[in-house]
Every structure is written in C-alpha cells, then in structure tokens.
Short mmCIF file of C-alpha atoms in Angstrom, two decimals:
data_model
loop_
_atom_site.label_atom_id
_atom_site.label_comp_id
_atom_site.label_asym_id
_atom_site.label_seq_id
_atom_site.Cartn_x
_atom_site.Cartn_y
_atom_site.Cartn_z
CA UNK A 224 71.66 72.66 55.17
CA UNK A 225 68.93 70.89 54.51
CA UNK A 226 65.11 72.63 53.46
CA UNK A 227 62.60 71.13 55.38
CA UNK A 228 58.97 71.15 53.08
CA UNK A 229 56.21 70.86 55.35
CA UNK A 230 52.94 68.48 53.93
CA UNK A 231 49.86 70.65 53.44
CA UNK A 232 47.82 70.15 56.59
CA UNK A 233 44.43 67.80 56.38
CA UNK A 234 42.16 69.16 54.69
CA UNK A 235 39.98 69.09 57.59
CA UNK A 236 40.80 72.64 59.41
CA UNK A 237 39.21 73.91 56.25
CA UNK A 238 42.21 76.04 54.38
CA UNK A 239 42.54 74.04 51.53
CA UNK A 240 39.17 72.78 49.35
CA UNK A 241 37.65 69.79 50.09
CA UNK A 242 38.52 66.47 47.47
CA UNK A 243 35.69 66.70 44.63
CA UNK A 244 33.51 63.30 44.32
CA UNK A 245 32.85 61.96 41.58
CA UNK A 246 29.60 63.00 40.42
CA UNK A 247 28.48 59.25 38.78
CA UNK A 248 26.97 57.25 39.09
CA UNK A 249 28.39 52.50 40.09
CA UNK A 250 28.02 50.43 37.53
CA UNK A 251 24.76 48.38 39.60
CA UNK A 252 23.21 52.10 39.27
CA UNK A 253 24.17 52.56 35.60
CA UNK A 254 22.27 48.95 34.38
CA UNK A 255 19.39 49.06 36.57
CA UNK A 256 18.43 52.64 34.52
CA UNK A 257 19.12 50.98 31.20
CA UNK A 258 16.84 48.11 32.68
CA UNK A 259 13.79 50.25 33.48
CA UNK A 260 14.38 52.13 30.63
CA UNK A 261 13.23 49.20 28.48
CA UNK A 262 9.96 49.27 29.97
CA UNK A 263 9.02 53.01 28.48
CA UNK A 264 10.42 52.16 24.95
CA UNK A 265 7.84 48.78 24.29
CA UNK A 266 5.49 50.60 26.07
CA UNK A 267 5.60 53.34 23.70
CA UNK A 268 6.60 51.83 20.03
CA UNK A 269 3.31 49.35 21.42
CA UNK A 270 1.03 51.82 21.93
CA UNK A 271 2.72 54.26 18.54
CA UNK A 272 1.40 50.41 16.77
CA UNK A 273 -1.91 49.85 18.19
CA UNK A 274 -3.14 53.48 17.05
CA UNK A 275 -1.67 53.27 13.78
CA UNK A 276 -2.86 49.68 12.76
CA UNK A 277 -6.29 51.22 13.29
CA UNK A 278 -6.00 54.57 11.45
CA UNK A 279 -7.84 52.66 8.60
CA UNK A 280 -10.67 51.07 10.82
CA UNK A 281 -11.57 47.89 12.35
CA UNK A 282 -9.64 44.89 11.43
CA UNK A 283 -12.80 42.74 10.54
CA UNK A 284 -13.50 45.71 8.25
CA UNK A 285 -9.89 45.36 6.75
CA UNK A 286 -9.85 41.39 7.16
CA UNK A 287 -12.83 40.48 5.20
CA UNK A 288 -15.04 43.89 3.92
CA UNK A 289 -16.77 42.85 0.72
CA UNK A 290 -16.20 39.22 1.05
CA UNK A 291 -19.61 38.76 3.67
CA UNK A 292 -22.41 40.46 3.09
CA UNK A 293 -23.57 43.88 6.06
CA UNK A 294 -25.04 41.75 8.57
CA UNK A 295 -22.80 39.44 9.26
CA UNK A 296 -19.72 41.52 8.69
CA UNK A 297 -21.14 43.83 11.77
CA UNK A 298 -21.96 40.48 14.31
CA UNK A 299 -18.29 40.13 13.90
CA UNK A 300 -17.26 43.37 14.66
CA UNK A 301 -19.59 43.63 17.94
CA UNK A 302 -18.77 40.25 19.14
CA UNK A 303 -14.81 40.77 18.62
CA UNK A 304 -15.86 44.55 20.48
CA UNK A 305 -14.60 46.66 18.09
CA UNK A 306 -17.26 48.44 17.81
CA UNK A 307 -16.34 49.77 21.67
CA UNK A 308 -14.38 52.33 22.10
CA UNK A 309 -11.20 52.83 21.02
CA UNK A 310 -9.82 54.16 24.17
CA UNK A 311 -11.89 51.25 25.44
CA UNK A 312 -10.27 48.89 23.43
CA UNK A 313 -6.55 49.56 23.87
CA UNK A 314 -6.16 49.23 27.01
CA UNK A 315 -8.04 46.01 27.01
CA UNK A 316 -5.16 45.26 25.27
CA UNK A 317 -2.36 46.79 27.43
CA UNK A 318 -3.55 44.29 30.32
CA UNK A 319 -4.02 40.90 27.66
CA UNK A 320 -0.19 41.45 26.82
CA UNK A 321 1.03 42.29 30.57
CA UNK A 322 -1.07 38.18 31.31
CA UNK A 323 0.99 37.16 28.34
CA UNK A 324 -2.31 37.10 25.70
CA UNK A 325 -1.42 38.30 21.95
CA UNK A 326 -4.55 37.51 20.70
CA UNK A 327 -5.64 34.99 17.78
CA UNK A 328 -4.83 35.95 14.53
CA UNK A 329 -7.32 36.87 12.04
CA UNK A 330 -6.00 35.27 8.22
CA UNK A 331 -5.71 31.80 9.84
CA UNK A 332 -6.95 31.57 13.04
CA UNK A 333 -3.78 30.28 14.92
CA UNK A 334 -2.50 31.51 19.07
CA UNK A 335 0.13 34.69 17.84
CA UNK A 336 2.60 33.17 21.03
CA UNK A 337 2.47 30.05 18.24
CA UNK A 338 3.10 32.48 15.38
CA UNK A 339 5.77 33.87 16.82
CA UNK A 340 7.05 30.72 18.79
CA UNK A 341 7.52 28.82 15.14
CA UNK A 342 9.33 31.73 13.14
CA UNK A 343 10.61 33.98 15.21
CA UNK A 344 13.51 31.31 15.76
CA UNK A 345 13.83 31.36 11.61
CA UNK A 346 14.31 34.92 11.93
CA UNK A 347 17.44 34.62 14.95
CA UNK A 348 19.09 31.98 13.36
CA UNK A 349 18.87 34.51 10.10
CA UNK A 350 20.30 37.84 12.04
CA UNK A 351 22.80 35.14 13.63
CA UNK A 352 24.66 34.16 10.46
CA UNK A 353 24.86 38.28 8.77
CA UNK A 354 26.01 39.83 11.93
CA UNK A 355 28.72 36.44 11.88
CA UNK A 356 29.03 38.00 8.46
CA UNK A 357 29.16 41.19 9.66
CA UNK A 358 32.02 41.00 12.18
CA UNK A 359 34.18 39.06 9.53
CA UNK A 360 33.85 41.08 6.85
CA UNK A 361 33.74 44.21 8.77
CA UNK A 362 36.21 44.59 11.28
CA UNK A 363 39.05 42.65 9.19
CA UNK A 364 38.56 44.99 6.35
CA UNK A 365 38.53 47.65 9.06
CA UNK A 366 41.86 46.85 9.75
CA UNK A 367 43.08 46.74 6.96
CA UNK A 368 41.71 50.40 5.35
CA UNK A 369 43.82 51.78 8.58
CA UNK A 370 46.71 50.35 8.35
CA UNK A 371 46.53 51.28 4.31
CA UNK A 372 45.56 54.17 4.93
CA UNK A 373 45.27 56.76 2.06
CA UNK A 374 46.17 54.48 -0.58
CA UNK A 375 44.99 51.92 -2.88
CA UNK A 376 43.53 49.20 -1.16
CA UNK A 377 42.23 52.39 1.33
CA UNK A 378 40.50 54.41 -1.76
CA UNK A 379 38.72 50.68 -2.36
CA UNK A 380 37.28 50.02 1.08
CA UNK A 381 35.91 52.59 1.16
CA UNK A 382 33.72 52.19 -1.92
CA UNK A 383 32.95 48.44 -0.70
CA UNK A 384 31.58 50.10 2.01
CA UNK A 385 29.52 52.72 0.91
CA UNK A 386 28.21 50.22 -1.75
CA UNK A 387 27.63 48.02 1.34
CA UNK A 388 24.87 50.10 3.14
CA UNK A 389 24.00 52.28 -0.12
CA UNK A 390 23.00 48.89 -1.77
CA UNK A 391 18.95 48.21 -0.72
CA UNK A 392 18.84 44.59 0.46
CA UNK A 393 16.45 43.07 -1.85
CA UNK A 394 18.18 44.53 -4.85
CA UNK A 395 21.75 42.49 -3.43
CA UNK A 396 19.71 39.77 -2.58
CA UNK A 397 18.47 39.31 -6.15
CA UNK A 398 21.89 39.83 -7.58
CA UNK A 399 22.86 37.03 -5.82
CA UNK A 400 20.45 34.45 -6.23
CA UNK A 401 21.18 35.58 -10.61
CA UNK A 402 25.13 35.04 -9.91
CA UNK A 403 25.31 31.91 -7.77
CA UNK A 404 22.09 29.81 -7.67
CA UNK A 405 21.02 30.89 -11.61
CA UNK A 406 24.17 31.58 -13.37
CA UNK A 407 26.35 28.93 -11.14
CA UNK A 408 24.48 27.05 -9.75
CA UNK A 409 25.88 26.52 -6.82
CA UNK A 410 23.89 27.61 -4.20
CA UNK A 411 19.68 27.22 -4.20
CA UNK A 412 17.72 30.03 -4.91
CA UNK A 413 15.47 29.63 -1.81
CA UNK A 414 14.43 28.81 1.29
CA UNK A 415 16.06 27.08 4.62
CA UNK A 416 16.39 23.98 3.66
CA UNK A 417 15.24 20.50 1.76
CA UNK A 418 12.57 19.19 2.79
CA UNK A 419 13.33 16.45 3.16
CA UNK A 420 15.52 18.19 6.38
CA UNK A 421 13.17 20.70 7.48
CA UNK A 422 11.07 17.16 8.27
CA UNK A 423 14.55 15.46 10.15
CA UNK A 424 15.13 18.69 11.84
CA UNK A 425 11.98 19.24 12.94
CA UNK A 426 10.62 15.73 14.28
CA UNK A 427 13.57 15.63 16.31
CA UNK A 428 12.96 16.21 20.01
CA UNK A 429 12.72 19.34 21.45
CA UNK A 430 14.41 21.53 18.43
CA UNK A 431 15.63 25.16 18.74
CA UNK A 432 13.95 25.86 15.86
CA UNK A 433 17.15 26.92 14.51
CA UNK A 434 18.25 24.71 11.99
CA UNK A 435 22.01 24.47 12.01
CA UNK A 436 22.11 24.42 15.68
CA UNK A 437 18.94 21.44 15.73
CA UNK A 438 21.60 19.99 13.11
CA UNK A 439 24.63 19.66 15.33
CA UNK A 440 22.65 18.32 18.38
CA UNK A 441 21.39 15.08 16.20
CA UNK A 442 24.34 14.64 14.58
CA UNK A 443 23.09 14.73 11.24
CA UNK A 444 26.64 16.29 8.98
CA UNK A 445 24.10 16.37 5.86
CA UNK A 446 21.13 18.12 7.44
CA UNK A 447 24.08 21.00 8.47
CA UNK A 448 25.80 21.02 4.37
CA UNK A 449 22.17 21.25 3.89
CA UNK A 450 21.14 24.14 5.87
CA UNK A 451 24.32 25.76 5.53
CA UNK A 452 24.52 25.95 1.69
CA UNK A 453 20.48 28.02 2.12
CA UNK A 454 21.99 30.00 4.88
CA UNK A 455 24.73 31.30 3.11
CA UNK A 456 23.29 34.50 0.10
CA UNK A 457 20.18 35.47 2.90
CA UNK A 458 23.37 35.97 5.14
CA UNK A 459 25.27 37.99 2.68
CA UNK A 460 22.66 39.82 1.69
CA UNK A 461 21.94 41.14 5.35
CA UNK A 462 24.78 40.87 7.08
CA UNK A 463 26.85 43.20 4.34
CA UNK A 464 24.72 45.81 4.96
CA UNK A 465 26.25 45.27 8.11
CA UNK A 466 29.43 44.80 7.08
CA UNK A 467 29.91 48.39 5.90
CA UNK A 468 29.09 50.72 9.12
CA UNK A 469 31.72 48.54 10.83
CA UNK A 470 34.56 48.63 8.54
CA UNK A 471 34.06 52.66 8.68
CA UNK A 472 33.46 52.77 12.27
CA UNK A 473 36.69 50.17 12.75
CA UNK A 474 38.75 52.04 9.83
CA UNK A 475 38.21 55.56 11.87
CA UNK A 476 38.92 54.45 15.42
CA UNK A 477 42.07 52.29 14.27
CA UNK A 478 43.31 55.71 12.96
CA UNK A 479 42.42 57.73 15.46
CA UNK A 480 44.25 54.85 17.97
CA UNK A 481 47.77 54.93 15.99
CA UNK A 482 47.69 58.39 16.40
CA UNK A 483 48.03 58.07 20.10
CA UNK A 484 51.55 58.99 22.21
CA UNK A 485 51.86 55.55 22.71
CA UNK A 486 51.67 53.92 19.56
CA UNK A 487 53.92 56.19 18.24
CA UNK A 488 56.58 55.33 21.32
CA UNK A 489 56.42 52.02 19.92
CA UNK A 490 56.63 52.87 16.40
CA UNK A 491 60.16 54.76 17.37
CA UNK A 492 61.59 51.88 19.14
CA UNK A 493 60.73 50.11 15.84
CA UNK A 494 57.46 48.33 16.43
CA UNK A 495 56.02 46.96 13.35
CA UNK A 496 52.93 48.23 11.51
CA UNK A 497 50.77 45.36 11.13
CA UNK A 498 51.70 44.60 14.80
CA UNK A 499 50.82 48.25 16.12
CA UNK A 500 47.59 47.75 14.24
CA UNK A 501 47.26 44.14 14.77
CA UNK A 502 48.05 43.58 19.07
CA UNK A 503 47.64 47.85 20.33
CA UNK A 504 45.12 49.97 18.05
CA UNK A 505 42.61 46.92 17.01
CA UNK A 506 40.96 47.48 20.80
CA UNK A 507 40.35 50.24 21.48
CA UNK A 508 38.63 49.88 18.25
CA UNK A 509 36.07 47.33 18.81
CA UNK A 510 34.18 50.00 21.76
CA UNK A 511 32.60 51.88 19.07
CA UNK A 512 31.17 49.01 17.39
CA UNK A 513 29.70 46.76 20.60
CA UNK A 514 28.18 50.39 21.12
CA UNK A 515 26.74 50.79 17.78
CA UNK A 516 25.97 47.13 17.11
CA UNK A 517 22.83 47.11 19.24
CA UNK A 518 20.72 50.29 16.69
CA UNK A 519 22.66 47.79 13.97
CA UNK A 520 20.29 44.88 15.15
CA UNK A 521 16.81 47.00 14.70
CA UNK A 522 18.92 47.65 11.10
CA UNK A 523 18.91 43.80 10.76
CA UNK A 524 15.45 43.34 12.11
CA UNK A 525 14.35 45.99 9.64
CA UNK A 526 16.53 44.67 6.66
CA UNK A 527 15.07 40.75 7.68
CA UNK A 528 11.49 41.77 6.34
CA UNK A 529 12.61 42.05 3.33
CA UNK A 530 15.43 39.61 3.14
CA UNK A 531 13.06 36.87 3.99
CA UNK A 532 10.89 37.93 1.47
CA UNK A 533 13.57 38.02 -1.20
CA UNK A 534 14.46 34.49 -0.18
CA UNK A 535 11.20 32.54 0.61
CA UNK A 536 12.82 32.69 4.54
CA UNK A 537 9.76 31.42 6.70
CA UNK A 538 10.83 33.84 9.35
CA UNK A 539 9.56 36.75 10.86
CA UNK A 540 9.94 39.01 8.79
CA UNK A 541 7.97 37.03 6.34
CA UNK A 542 4.94 36.74 8.53
CA UNK A 543 4.82 40.60 8.77
CA UNK A 544 4.41 41.50 4.84
CA UNK A 545 2.00 38.17 4.29
CA UNK A 546 0.11 39.16 7.68
CA UNK A 547 0.49 43.16 6.20
CA UNK A 548 -1.09 42.24 2.94
CA UNK A 549 -4.01 39.89 4.43
CA UNK A 550 -4.89 43.45 6.44
CA UNK A 551 -4.09 41.35 9.77
CA UNK A 552 -3.98 44.19 12.62
CA UNK A 553 -3.53 41.59 15.81
CA UNK A 554 -0.71 39.36 14.00
CA UNK A 555 1.46 42.58 13.33
CA UNK A 556 0.72 43.78 16.58
CA UNK A 557 2.11 40.52 18.40
CA UNK A 558 5.13 40.75 15.40
CA UNK A 559 6.00 44.30 15.29
CA UNK A 560 5.76 43.73 19.80
CA UNK A 561 8.11 40.75 20.50
CA UNK A 562 10.71 42.68 17.33
CA UNK A 563 9.86 45.71 20.70
CA UNK A 564 11.33 43.16 23.13
CA UNK A 565 13.81 42.07 20.92
CA UNK A 566 15.42 45.59 20.58
CA UNK A 567 15.62 46.65 23.58
CA UNK A 568 16.92 43.73 25.41
CA UNK A 569 19.11 43.80 22.73
CA UNK A 570 20.31 47.47 22.79
CA UNK A 571 19.78 47.04 27.17
CA UNK A 572 22.73 44.69 26.70
CA UNK A 573 24.98 46.62 24.71
CA UNK A 574 25.22 48.15 27.04
CA UNK A 575 25.72 46.65 29.83
CA UNK A 576 28.79 45.47 27.60
CA UNK A 577 30.50 48.67 27.24
CA UNK A 578 29.94 49.34 30.19
CA UNK A 579 31.80 47.20 31.46
CA UNK A 580 34.92 47.01 29.10
CA UNK A 581 34.80 50.97 28.72
CA UNK A 582 33.98 52.35 32.66
CA UNK A 583 33.46 56.00 31.03
CA UNK A 584 30.23 55.18 29.61
CA UNK A 585 28.28 54.72 33.06
CA UNK A 586 29.59 57.71 33.64
#
C-alpha cells in the first residue's frame, strides 16, 4: 500500500510560523557604517591632541620662552591669537582643518602640509617594508609551528614570537646595528640612502618619495640596491614586532582548523599533513590576520617613531620626536592628524576586505 505524505501547507494560512528573516544588514550598509565611523574617530583624536598639547601653555611660550624679552614674547602671542579663549582657538583650528590649512611650523617656519608631504612618504615606505617582513616571517613560521605542534620546532617558534613582540623596537634596532653594521660591516648604519642616491631620486620628475619605487621607475639599479641595503635593518626591527603576533595568530587558527571535520575526513583518506596545512587549513587562518592587520598599522606607526630615531630614517616619526623636543605644537598636531587619518582609513579598508572574505563579519 502506498502512503501519501502531504506537503506542508503554505504559511499564508497562519498555521505555520513565518520564516525568520535575517536581522543583519547587507554589505553596502556595513561599508557605509564603517566609513562614517572614520569621522568621529579622527575628531576625537584631533580634540584630545589639541587640548593635551596646551596643558603646559601656549605654543609660543613653550617654544620661545626664555629666549625673547617678555614684551616681544607677548607680541608674538597676541599676533598668533594664543591669548584668546581656548574654545575660540579650538573651533578656529577645526575650521582650518576642514579647509586643509594645517598652519605653519613654529620652529622652522614651514607649511605643515609641505612637511607632511616630504616626510610622510618616508614613513609609508618604512611601514610597507616592515609589513612585508612581518608577513614573510609570521605566516610561514606560524604554519610550521601548527604543523609541528607540541614538538621542539613549535616550542622554539613560540619563544621566538614572544621575543619578537616583547623586545622594544629601539633595543632590537640597536642590536641589529651593532651586529650587521658595526661588527660584520654588511649593511649601512643609518639613513635612507647615500646622499648621491637621494639627490638622484629626488631630482626625478614627479617623485613619489618612496625611494625603491622611484628607483624602479627610473631603472636605476644601483640606486635600488643602495636603497634596499639601507632599508633592511629598519624593516626587520619594526617588522619583527608584528611578525610575532602574526605567528601566534596563524598557529592558533591553523591548529583550530586542523580539528575540523573536513580536515579529519581528508586525513582519514590518507592526505598528507603538509598538504592539509598548506592547502586546506591556512586559508581560514588568514582571516584573523587581515582583521588584526588594521590594528597593527597603528602599532607600526607608533613603533616607527623609535625606529626612525634609531636609524635616522627621516620620516614622520623622526620629525615628530624633533618637533616634540622643540615644543612645536603646530607641527605635532599636523603629524598626529595625518597619522589618525591613516589609521582610521586603514582600519576601514581592512574591515571591508574582511567582510568580503567572510560574510559573517558584516552581520
């Protein structure tokens, strides 16, 4: 006897509960929200820097106090408008930022926008080099540690990761300089390039300020070799700081992925452990790397200050330390605003990429 199984009635009769609709938004809504969050982030950082920099008084007194007679000092304060109420100065400063006017530095009388353009490319170059080092070191070693879990290589690599992100950048830089520059004499001690190389690259038409890119554009292989030799030690000193974090993240996530059912199924069919790690387990482990990368950009920019001072790499970090010593508040505010824009924009890009890779992020 054939038994007929009736299909469930349509839910229009009200007898079955309606299907639950997803409460999450789409990709467009997620991107829009993340983009709008850039502006309050920058606003909060700009506000904090403005008021914190003025705790010790006005910039003119901080920079020129004791070097000018009181009457001349007061004239400069009045001419610059620093004797007005603080809130008036604050709203005027916000208005100038909106129009792209960052002011003029007090110590060397340069436009802040010009200074940012000159030294910002150097910091960008250092950050790119350091990120390449972090990825080349952190991801492969993290996969190796996961593959050799609870064995000697895993223990050694975990200690190495701890040393990477626990060692101060300036101390690592000094050790690298002492070893590879002073003792072995393999690499330059400091600077971005030789003076002759810098003159050749800065005299190019429309230079980017990123030396290795300008050397490639001009086809000057001698300049490229000189630039890369100067970039090795600063990139390693700053890159290892992030490489240790990437190593631990990749190791943890690959180990978690290796315990999944589809990996166990592949292992039961005789798939080698190396193939399971390199072909199946590492891709899901990269998603946390992409997410954390946005946070590590801020860490790198903070570490760039010490790295640039250690290697005399004349970028924003080097100039920031110089302007802080000179108590040049206008220049410091301009650098911090630019760094805030870079960090906020980078986090936005990372969030979008993570949402494209893993749709769960956007819900």
